[in-house]
Amino acid sequence: MSSNIKWYRRLGMLLIVTMLALTVVACGSKNGDQSTEGNSNQQNTSEVVTDETTNDEEQDFKIITTVNGEIKVPSHPKRIVAEEYLGSLIALDVIPVGAPGLTLDNMYFKEALTGVVDTGAYGQMSSEQIFELQPDLIISGIAENYEVLSKIAPTITIPYGDLKNAHEELTYFGELLGMEQEAKDWLANYDQIIAEAKQKVDEAIPADASFSIIENTAGSTYAYGDNFGRGGQAVYQALGRKPPAAIADHIMEKQWAEISEETLPQYAGDYIILTSNDRTLEDYKADPIWSSLPAVQNNRVFVWKEEVSWYYDPIAILSQTEQLTDWLTGLHKDNN
């Protein structure tokens, strides 16, 4: 009986000690929870600020104003899909992970694109293919594609024609990618080459000579302005030449015009830069309509294929300007 009483007393003391211990732990836990909650709030606030101010490239963002509003993009994107403006990226030594097949075929920098994934037809890129590339930035030139592309990654849309020349384009992408100095350096070299080319042409060709940018296919003929490819940027912007006075305002404002056989003479300048895939200068000399043009009669027509003339990025413009400069100065030598 005595041993049983001692056992119960020990059990009672053990229960009391246990209850006291639990009370201390509970109080400590409550205080600890409050402390942890306070630290958690402070930590979360710090993370929000850090997202805006950190130098960590993986968390550094900027806000870009676009036709679709303000877009939050990485300051230093690593995986870019470029639907458009690929030449400006290459000029800045930025290689995308994906691009449409048409731009991948650009002869002016095709070798630099080894390993870049073909994302489909221009303007109709495969969203599934782009998603698999896990881009952190998409650059587009078609506003209608924004809704689909923006669900994959931050998407910057610059509609065709918004950037008017090589300077605007390189400067824009230099700022977008945090490569302002690289863009300035590239443009300084570009300006030097263009200035030298323009001087050569100015010495060889009369200042008042008119130039036409024309594309002729089996079914139609078009004239173009200074921001629609086919050599327009090289002739009108880089070399500073002018279209025929009668159509100058119209073609520079609209940037293109369909030409009939009747209106061809008024669009034809003293010199014609002509895109054609299947006809040569000799073919045009044998054509009853084209052979009536002074430019054709005087061999002042430069014929090149669309794979050469279509592109209008800064790298293409530079090469096209050099090609046309060689042709124009060569004409001058032949005539002297």
CSV table of C-alpha atoms in Angstrom, one decimal:
chain,number,residue,atom,x,y,z
A,1,MET,CA,0.0,0.0,0.0
A,2,SER,CA,2.8,2.4,1.0
A,3,SER,CA,4.7,1.6,-2.3
A,4,ASN,CA,1.5,2.4,-4.3
A,5,ILE,CA,1.1,5.8,-2.6
A,6,LYS,CA,4.7,6.6,-3.4
A,7,TRP,CA,4.2,5.6,-7.1
A,8,TYR,CA,1.0,7.8,-7.4
A,9,ARG,CA,2.9,10.7,-5.8
A,10,ARG,CA,5.8,10.3,-8.3
A,11,LEU,CA,3.2,10.1,-11.2
A,12,GLY,CA,1.5,13.3,-10.0
A,13,MET,CA,4.8,15.2,-9.8
A,14,LEU,CA,5.7,14.0,-13.3
A,15,LEU,CA,2.4,15.3,-14.6
A,16,ILE,CA,2.8,18.7,-13.0
A,17,VAL,CA,6.4,19.0,-14.4
A,18,THR,CA,5.1,18.0,-17.8
A,19,MET,CA,2.3,20.5,-17.8
A,20,LEU,CA,4.7,23.3,-16.7
A,21,ALA,CA,7.0,22.4,-19.5
A,22,LEU,CA,4.2,22.4,-22.1
A,23,THR,CA,3.1,25.9,-20.8
A,24,VAL,CA,6.6,27.3,-21.2
A,25,VAL,CA,6.9,25.8,-24.7
A,26,ALA,CA,3.5,27.1,-25.7
A,27,CYS,CA,4.4,30.6,-24.5
A,28,GLY,CA,7.7,30.5,-26.3
A,29,SER,CA,6.1,29.2,-29.4
A,30,LYS,CA,3.6,32.0,-29.4
A,31,ASN,CA,6.2,34.6,-29.0
A,32,GLY,CA,8.3,32.9,-31.6
A,33,ASP,CA,5.4,32.8,-34.1
A,34,GLN,CA,4.9,36.5,-33.6
A,35,SER,CA,8.6,37.2,-34.2
A,36,THR,CA,8.7,34.9,-37.2
A,37,GLU,CA,5.6,36.6,-38.7
A,38,GLY,CA,7.2,40.0,-38.2
A,39,ASN,CA,10.5,38.8,-39.9
A,40,SER,CA,8.5,37.2,-42.7
A,41,ASN,CA,6.7,40.5,-43.4
A,42,GLN,CA,10.0,42.4,-43.4
A,43,GLN,CA,11.5,39.8,-45.7
A,44,ASN,CA,8.7,39.9,-48.2
A,45,THR,CA,8.9,43.7,-48.3
A,46,SER,CA,12.6,43.4,-49.0
A,47,GLU,CA,12.0,41.0,-51.8
A,48,VAL,CA,9.6,43.3,-53.5
A,49,VAL,CA,12.1,46.1,-53.4
A,50,THR,CA,14.9,43.8,-54.5
A,51,ASP,CA,12.9,42.8,-57.6
A,52,GLU,CA,13.0,46.4,-58.6
A,53,THR,CA,16.5,47.3,-57.6
A,54,THR,CA,18.7,44.2,-57.6
A,55,ASN,CA,21.7,43.9,-59.8
A,56,ASP,CA,21.1,40.2,-60.2
A,57,GLU,CA,20.4,39.7,-63.9
A,58,GLU,CA,17.9,37.0,-63.2
A,59,GLN,CA,15.7,39.4,-61.1
A,60,ASP,CA,16.4,42.8,-62.8
A,61,PHE,CA,13.5,44.1,-64.8
A,62,LYS,CA,12.5,47.3,-66.6
A,63,ILE,CA,9.2,48.7,-67.9
A,64,ILE,CA,9.0,49.3,-71.7
A,65,THR,CA,6.2,51.4,-73.2
A,66,THR,CA,4.8,49.7,-76.3
A,67,VAL,CA,1.7,49.7,-78.5
A,68,ASN,CA,0.3,47.2,-76.1
A,69,GLY,CA,0.9,49.4,-73.1
A,70,GLU,CA,3.6,49.1,-70.5
A,71,ILE,CA,5.4,45.7,-70.5
A,72,LYS,CA,7.7,44.4,-67.8
A,73,VAL,CA,10.7,42.8,-69.4
A,74,PRO,CA,14.1,41.4,-68.2
A,75,SER,CA,16.8,44.0,-68.4
A,76,HIS,CA,19.3,41.4,-69.6
A,77,PRO,CA,17.2,38.7,-71.5
A,78,LYS,CA,19.1,35.5,-72.1
A,79,ARG,CA,16.6,33.6,-74.4
A,80,ILE,CA,15.1,35.8,-77.0
A,81,VAL,CA,12.7,34.7,-79.8
A,82,ALA,CA,12.9,37.4,-82.6
A,83,GLU,CA,10.0,37.4,-85.0
A,84,GLU,CA,11.4,40.6,-86.4
A,85,TYR,CA,14.5,42.9,-86.2
A,86,LEU,CA,16.9,40.1,-86.2
A,87,GLY,CA,19.6,42.1,-87.9
A,88,SER,CA,19.7,44.7,-85.1
A,89,LEU,CA,20.2,41.9,-82.6
A,90,ILE,CA,23.1,40.4,-84.7
A,91,ALA,CA,24.7,43.8,-85.0
A,92,LEU,CA,24.7,43.9,-81.2
A,93,ASP,CA,26.1,40.4,-81.1
A,94,VAL,CA,22.9,39.0,-79.5
A,95,ILE,CA,21.9,35.6,-81.0
A,96,PRO,CA,18.3,34.6,-80.4
A,97,VAL,CA,17.2,31.1,-79.6
A,98,GLY,CA,14.4,31.1,-82.2
A,99,ALA,CA,13.3,33.1,-85.3
A,100,PRO,CA,11.1,32.6,-88.4
A,101,GLY,CA,12.5,30.8,-91.4
A,102,LEU,CA,12.4,33.8,-93.6
A,103,THR,CA,14.7,35.8,-91.3
A,104,LEU,CA,17.0,32.8,-90.8
A,105,ASP,CA,17.5,32.8,-94.6
A,106,ASN,CA,18.9,36.4,-94.5
A,107,MET,CA,22.1,36.1,-96.6
A,108,TYR,CA,23.7,39.0,-94.8
A,109,PHE,CA,24.2,37.2,-91.5
A,110,LYS,CA,23.0,33.6,-92.1
A,111,GLU,CA,26.2,32.1,-90.9
A,112,ALA,CA,25.8,33.7,-87.5
A,113,LEU,CA,22.5,31.9,-87.0
A,114,THR,CA,23.7,28.3,-86.8
A,115,GLY,CA,21.7,26.5,-84.1
A,116,VAL,CA,18.9,29.1,-84.0
A,117,VAL,CA,15.6,27.2,-84.1
A,118,ASP,CA,13.2,27.8,-87.0
A,119,THR,CA,9.9,28.9,-85.3
A,120,GLY,CA,7.8,28.7,-88.5
A,121,ALA,CA,6.6,31.1,-91.2
A,122,TYR,CA,7.0,34.9,-90.7
A,123,GLY,CA,3.8,36.2,-89.0
A,124,GLN,CA,2.6,32.7,-88.3
A,125,MET,CA,5.2,31.4,-85.9
A,126,SER,CA,4.4,28.2,-84.0
A,127,SER,CA,3.4,29.0,-80.5
A,128,GLU,CA,4.1,25.4,-79.4
A,129,GLN,CA,7.6,25.7,-80.8
A,130,ILE,CA,8.2,29.0,-79.1
A,131,PHE,CA,6.9,27.7,-75.8
A,132,GLU,CA,9.3,24.8,-75.9
A,133,LEU,CA,12.2,27.3,-76.3
A,134,GLN,CA,11.3,28.8,-72.9
A,135,PRO,CA,12.1,32.4,-74.0
A,136,ASP,CA,12.4,35.2,-71.5
A,137,LEU,CA,11.6,37.8,-74.2
A,138,ILE,CA,9.8,37.8,-77.5
A,139,ILE,CA,10.3,40.6,-80.1
A,140,SER,CA,7.5,40.9,-82.6
A,141,GLY,CA,6.7,43.2,-85.5
A,142,ILE,CA,3.0,42.2,-85.9
A,143,ALA,CA,0.5,43.6,-83.4
A,144,GLU,CA,-2.0,40.9,-84.1
A,145,ASN,CA,0.3,38.2,-82.6
A,146,TYR,CA,0.7,39.9,-79.2
A,147,GLU,CA,-2.2,38.1,-77.5
A,148,VAL,CA,-0.8,34.6,-78.2
A,149,LEU,CA,2.9,35.4,-77.8
A,150,SER,CA,2.4,37.4,-74.5
A,151,LYS,CA,1.0,34.3,-72.8
A,152,ILE,CA,4.4,32.6,-73.4
A,153,ALA,CA,6.8,35.4,-72.4
A,154,PRO,CA,7.0,39.2,-72.1
A,155,THR,CA,6.5,40.4,-75.7
A,156,ILE,CA,7.6,43.7,-77.2
A,157,THR,CA,5.8,44.6,-80.4
A,158,ILE,CA,7.3,47.2,-82.7
A,159,PRO,CA,5.0,47.4,-85.8
A,160,TYR,CA,6.7,47.5,-89.2
A,161,GLY,CA,7.7,51.0,-90.1
A,162,ASP,CA,7.7,52.5,-86.6
A,163,LEU,CA,11.5,52.5,-86.6
A,164,LYS,CA,12.4,54.7,-89.6
A,165,ASN,CA,16.1,54.0,-90.2
A,166,ALA,CA,19.2,52.2,-88.9
A,167,HIS,CA,19.9,54.8,-86.2
A,168,GLU,CA,16.4,54.5,-84.7
A,169,GLU,CA,16.5,50.8,-84.8
A,170,LEU,CA,19.9,50.2,-83.3
A,171,THR,CA,19.3,52.9,-80.7
A,172,TYR,CA,16.0,51.3,-79.7
A,173,PHE,CA,17.4,47.9,-79.2
A,174,GLY,CA,20.5,49.2,-77.5
A,175,GLU,CA,18.3,50.7,-74.9
A,176,LEU,CA,16.0,47.7,-74.7
A,177,LEU,CA,18.9,45.3,-74.1
A,178,GLY,CA,21.0,47.5,-71.9
A,179,MET,CA,23.6,47.8,-74.7
A,180,GLU,CA,23.6,51.5,-75.4
A,181,GLN,CA,27.3,51.8,-75.9
A,182,GLU,CA,27.5,48.8,-78.2
A,183,ALA,CA,24.8,50.4,-80.3
A,184,LYS,CA,26.6,53.8,-80.5
A,185,ASP,CA,29.9,52.1,-81.4
A,186,TRP,CA,28.2,50.1,-84.2
A,187,LEU,CA,26.5,53.1,-85.6
A,188,ALA,CA,29.7,55.2,-85.5
A,189,ASN,CA,31.3,52.6,-87.8
A,190,TYR,CA,28.1,52.4,-89.9
A,191,ASP,CA,28.1,56.2,-90.4
A,192,GLN,CA,31.8,56.2,-91.4
A,193,ILE,CA,31.2,53.5,-94.1
A,194,ILE,CA,28.0,55.2,-95.4
A,195,ALA,CA,29.7,58.6,-95.5
A,196,GLU,CA,32.6,57.2,-97.6
A,197,ALA,CA,30.1,55.5,-99.9
A,198,LYS,CA,28.0,58.6,-100.4
A,199,GLN,CA,31.0,60.7,-101.2
A,200,LYS,CA,32.0,58.2,-104.0
A,201,VAL,CA,28.5,58.3,-105.4
A,202,ASP,CA,28.2,62.0,-105.2
A,203,GLU,CA,31.4,62.4,-107.2
A,204,ALA,CA,30.2,59.9,-109.8
A,205,ILE,CA,26.5,60.7,-110.3
A,206,PRO,CA,24.9,64.1,-110.9
A,207,ALA,CA,23.2,65.5,-107.8
A,208,ASP,CA,19.8,66.0,-109.5
A,209,ALA,CA,19.7,62.4,-111.0
A,210,SER,CA,16.5,60.6,-109.9
A,211,PHE,CA,16.4,57.0,-108.6
A,212,SER,CA,13.5,54.5,-108.6
A,213,ILE,CA,13.1,51.5,-106.4
A,214,ILE,CA,11.0,48.9,-108.3
A,215,GLU,CA,10.1,45.3,-108.0
A,216,ASN,CA,8.9,43.4,-111.1
A,217,THR,CA,7.3,39.9,-110.9
A,218,ALA,CA,5.4,37.8,-113.5
A,219,GLY,CA,2.1,39.4,-112.5
A,220,SER,CA,2.8,42.8,-111.1
A,221,THR,CA,5.1,45.8,-110.7
A,222,TYR,CA,5.6,47.9,-107.6
A,223,ALA,CA,7.5,51.0,-106.7
A,224,TYR,CA,8.8,51.6,-103.1
A,225,GLY,CA,9.9,54.3,-100.8
A,226,ASP,CA,12.7,54.7,-98.3
A,227,ASN,CA,11.5,52.2,-95.7
A,228,PHE,CA,10.2,49.2,-97.4
A,229,GLY,CA,13.3,47.2,-98.5
A,230,ARG,CA,14.2,46.5,-102.1
A,231,GLY,CA,17.2,48.8,-101.7
A,232,GLY,CA,15.1,51.9,-100.7
A,233,GLN,CA,16.9,52.4,-97.4
A,234,ALA,CA,20.3,52.2,-99.1
A,235,VAL,CA,19.4,54.5,-102.0
A,236,TYR,CA,17.2,57.1,-100.4
A,237,GLN,CA,18.5,57.1,-96.8
A,238,ALA,CA,22.1,56.1,-96.9
A,239,LEU,CA,23.1,57.6,-100.3
A,240,GLY,CA,20.6,60.5,-100.0
A,241,ARG,CA,19.2,60.1,-103.5
A,242,LYS,CA,15.7,61.2,-104.5
A,243,PRO,CA,12.8,59.6,-106.5
A,244,PRO,CA,11.3,61.2,-109.6
A,245,ALA,CA,9.8,64.5,-108.5
A,246,ALA,CA,6.3,63.7,-109.9
A,247,ILE,CA,5.8,60.8,-107.5
A,248,ALA,CA,8.2,61.7,-104.7
A,249,ASP,CA,5.6,62.8,-102.1
A,250,HIS,CA,3.2,60.0,-102.8
A,251,ILE,CA,5.8,57.2,-102.7
A,252,MET,CA,7.5,58.5,-99.6
A,253,GLU,CA,4.3,58.8,-97.7
A,254,LYS,CA,2.6,55.5,-98.7
A,255,GLN,CA,5.9,53.7,-99.2
A,256,TRP,CA,4.6,51.6,-102.0
A,257,ALA,CA,2.5,51.9,-105.2
A,258,GLU,CA,1.4,49.4,-107.8
A,259,ILE,CA,2.5,50.4,-111.3
A,260,SER,CA,0.7,49.7,-114.6
A,261,GLU,CA,2.3,49.8,-118.0
A,262,GLU,CA,0.8,53.2,-118.6
A,263,THR,CA,2.2,54.7,-115.4
A,264,LEU,CA,5.6,53.0,-115.5
A,265,PRO,CA,7.3,56.0,-117.2
A,266,GLN,CA,6.3,58.4,-114.5
A,267,TYR,CA,7.7,56.1,-111.8
A,268,ALA,CA,10.9,55.4,-113.7
A,269,GLY,CA,13.9,57.6,-112.7
A,270,ASP,CA,17.2,58.2,-114.3
A,271,TYR,CA,18.5,55.2,-112.4
A,272,ILE,CA,16.4,52.1,-111.5
A,273,ILE,CA,17.2,49.7,-108.7
A,274,LEU,CA,15.1,46.7,-109.9
A,275,THR,CA,14.2,43.5,-108.0
A,276,SER,CA,13.4,40.6,-110.3
A,277,ASN,CA,13.9,36.9,-109.8
A,278,ASP,CA,13.6,35.8,-113.4
A,279,ARG,CA,14.6,38.6,-115.7
A,280,THR,CA,17.9,40.3,-116.6
A,281,LEU,CA,18.8,43.7,-118.0
A,282,GLU,CA,18.9,42.1,-121.5
A,283,ASP,CA,15.4,40.8,-121.0
A,284,TYR,CA,14.2,44.3,-120.2
A,285,LYS,CA,15.9,45.7,-123.2
A,286,ALA,CA,14.0,43.3,-125.3
A,287,ASP,CA,10.7,44.2,-123.7
A,288,PRO,CA,8.7,46.7,-125.8
A,289,ILE,CA,7.5,48.6,-122.7
A,290,TRP,CA,10.6,48.6,-120.6
A,291,SER,CA,12.9,49.3,-123.5
A,292,SER,CA,11.3,52.7,-124.0
A,293,LEU,CA,12.6,53.9,-120.6
A,294,PRO,CA,15.8,56.0,-120.7
A,295,ALA,CA,17.3,54.2,-117.7
A,296,VAL,CA,17.0,50.8,-119.6
A,297,GLN,CA,18.4,52.3,-122.8
A,298,ASN,CA,21.4,53.8,-121.0
A,299,ASN,CA,22.2,50.6,-118.9
A,300,ARG,CA,21.3,52.5,-115.8
A,301,VAL,CA,19.3,49.6,-114.3
A,302,PHE,CA,20.7,47.5,-111.4
A,303,VAL,CA,18.9,44.1,-111.3
A,304,TRP,CA,19.1,41.9,-108.3
A,305,LYS,CA,17.1,39.0,-106.8
A,306,GLU,CA,14.6,39.3,-103.9
A,307,GLU,CA,16.9,37.3,-101.6
A,308,VAL,CA,19.4,40.2,-101.8
A,309,SER,CA,17.0,43.2,-101.9
A,310,TRP,CA,14.2,42.3,-99.6
A,311,TYR,CA,16.0,42.7,-96.3
A,312,TYR,CA,16.2,46.2,-94.7
A,313,ASP,CA,18.0,45.6,-91.4
A,314,PRO,CA,21.1,47.7,-90.6
A,315,ILE,CA,23.5,45.0,-91.7
A,316,ALA,CA,21.6,44.5,-95.0
A,317,ILE,CA,21.5,48.2,-95.6
A,318,LEU,CA,25.2,48.5,-95.1
A,319,SER,CA,26.0,45.7,-97.6
A,320,GLN,CA,23.4,46.9,-100.1
A,321,THR,CA,24.8,50.4,-100.0
A,322,GLU,CA,28.3,49.1,-100.8
A,323,GLN,CA,27.0,47.0,-103.7
A,324,LEU,CA,25.2,49.9,-105.2
A,325,THR,CA,28.1,52.2,-104.7
A,326,ASP,CA,30.4,49.8,-106.6
A,327,TRP,CA,27.8,49.6,-109.4
A,328,LEU,CA,27.3,53.4,-109.7
A,329,THR,CA,31.0,54.2,-109.6
A,330,GLY,CA,31.6,51.5,-112.1
A,331,LEU,CA,29.1,53.1,-114.5
A,332,HIS,CA,30.9,56.4,-114.1
A,333,LYS,CA,34.2,54.8,-115.1
A,334,ASP,CA,32.6,53.0,-118.1
A,335,ASN,CA,31.3,56.3,-119.3
A,336,ASN,CA,34.6,58.2,-119.1
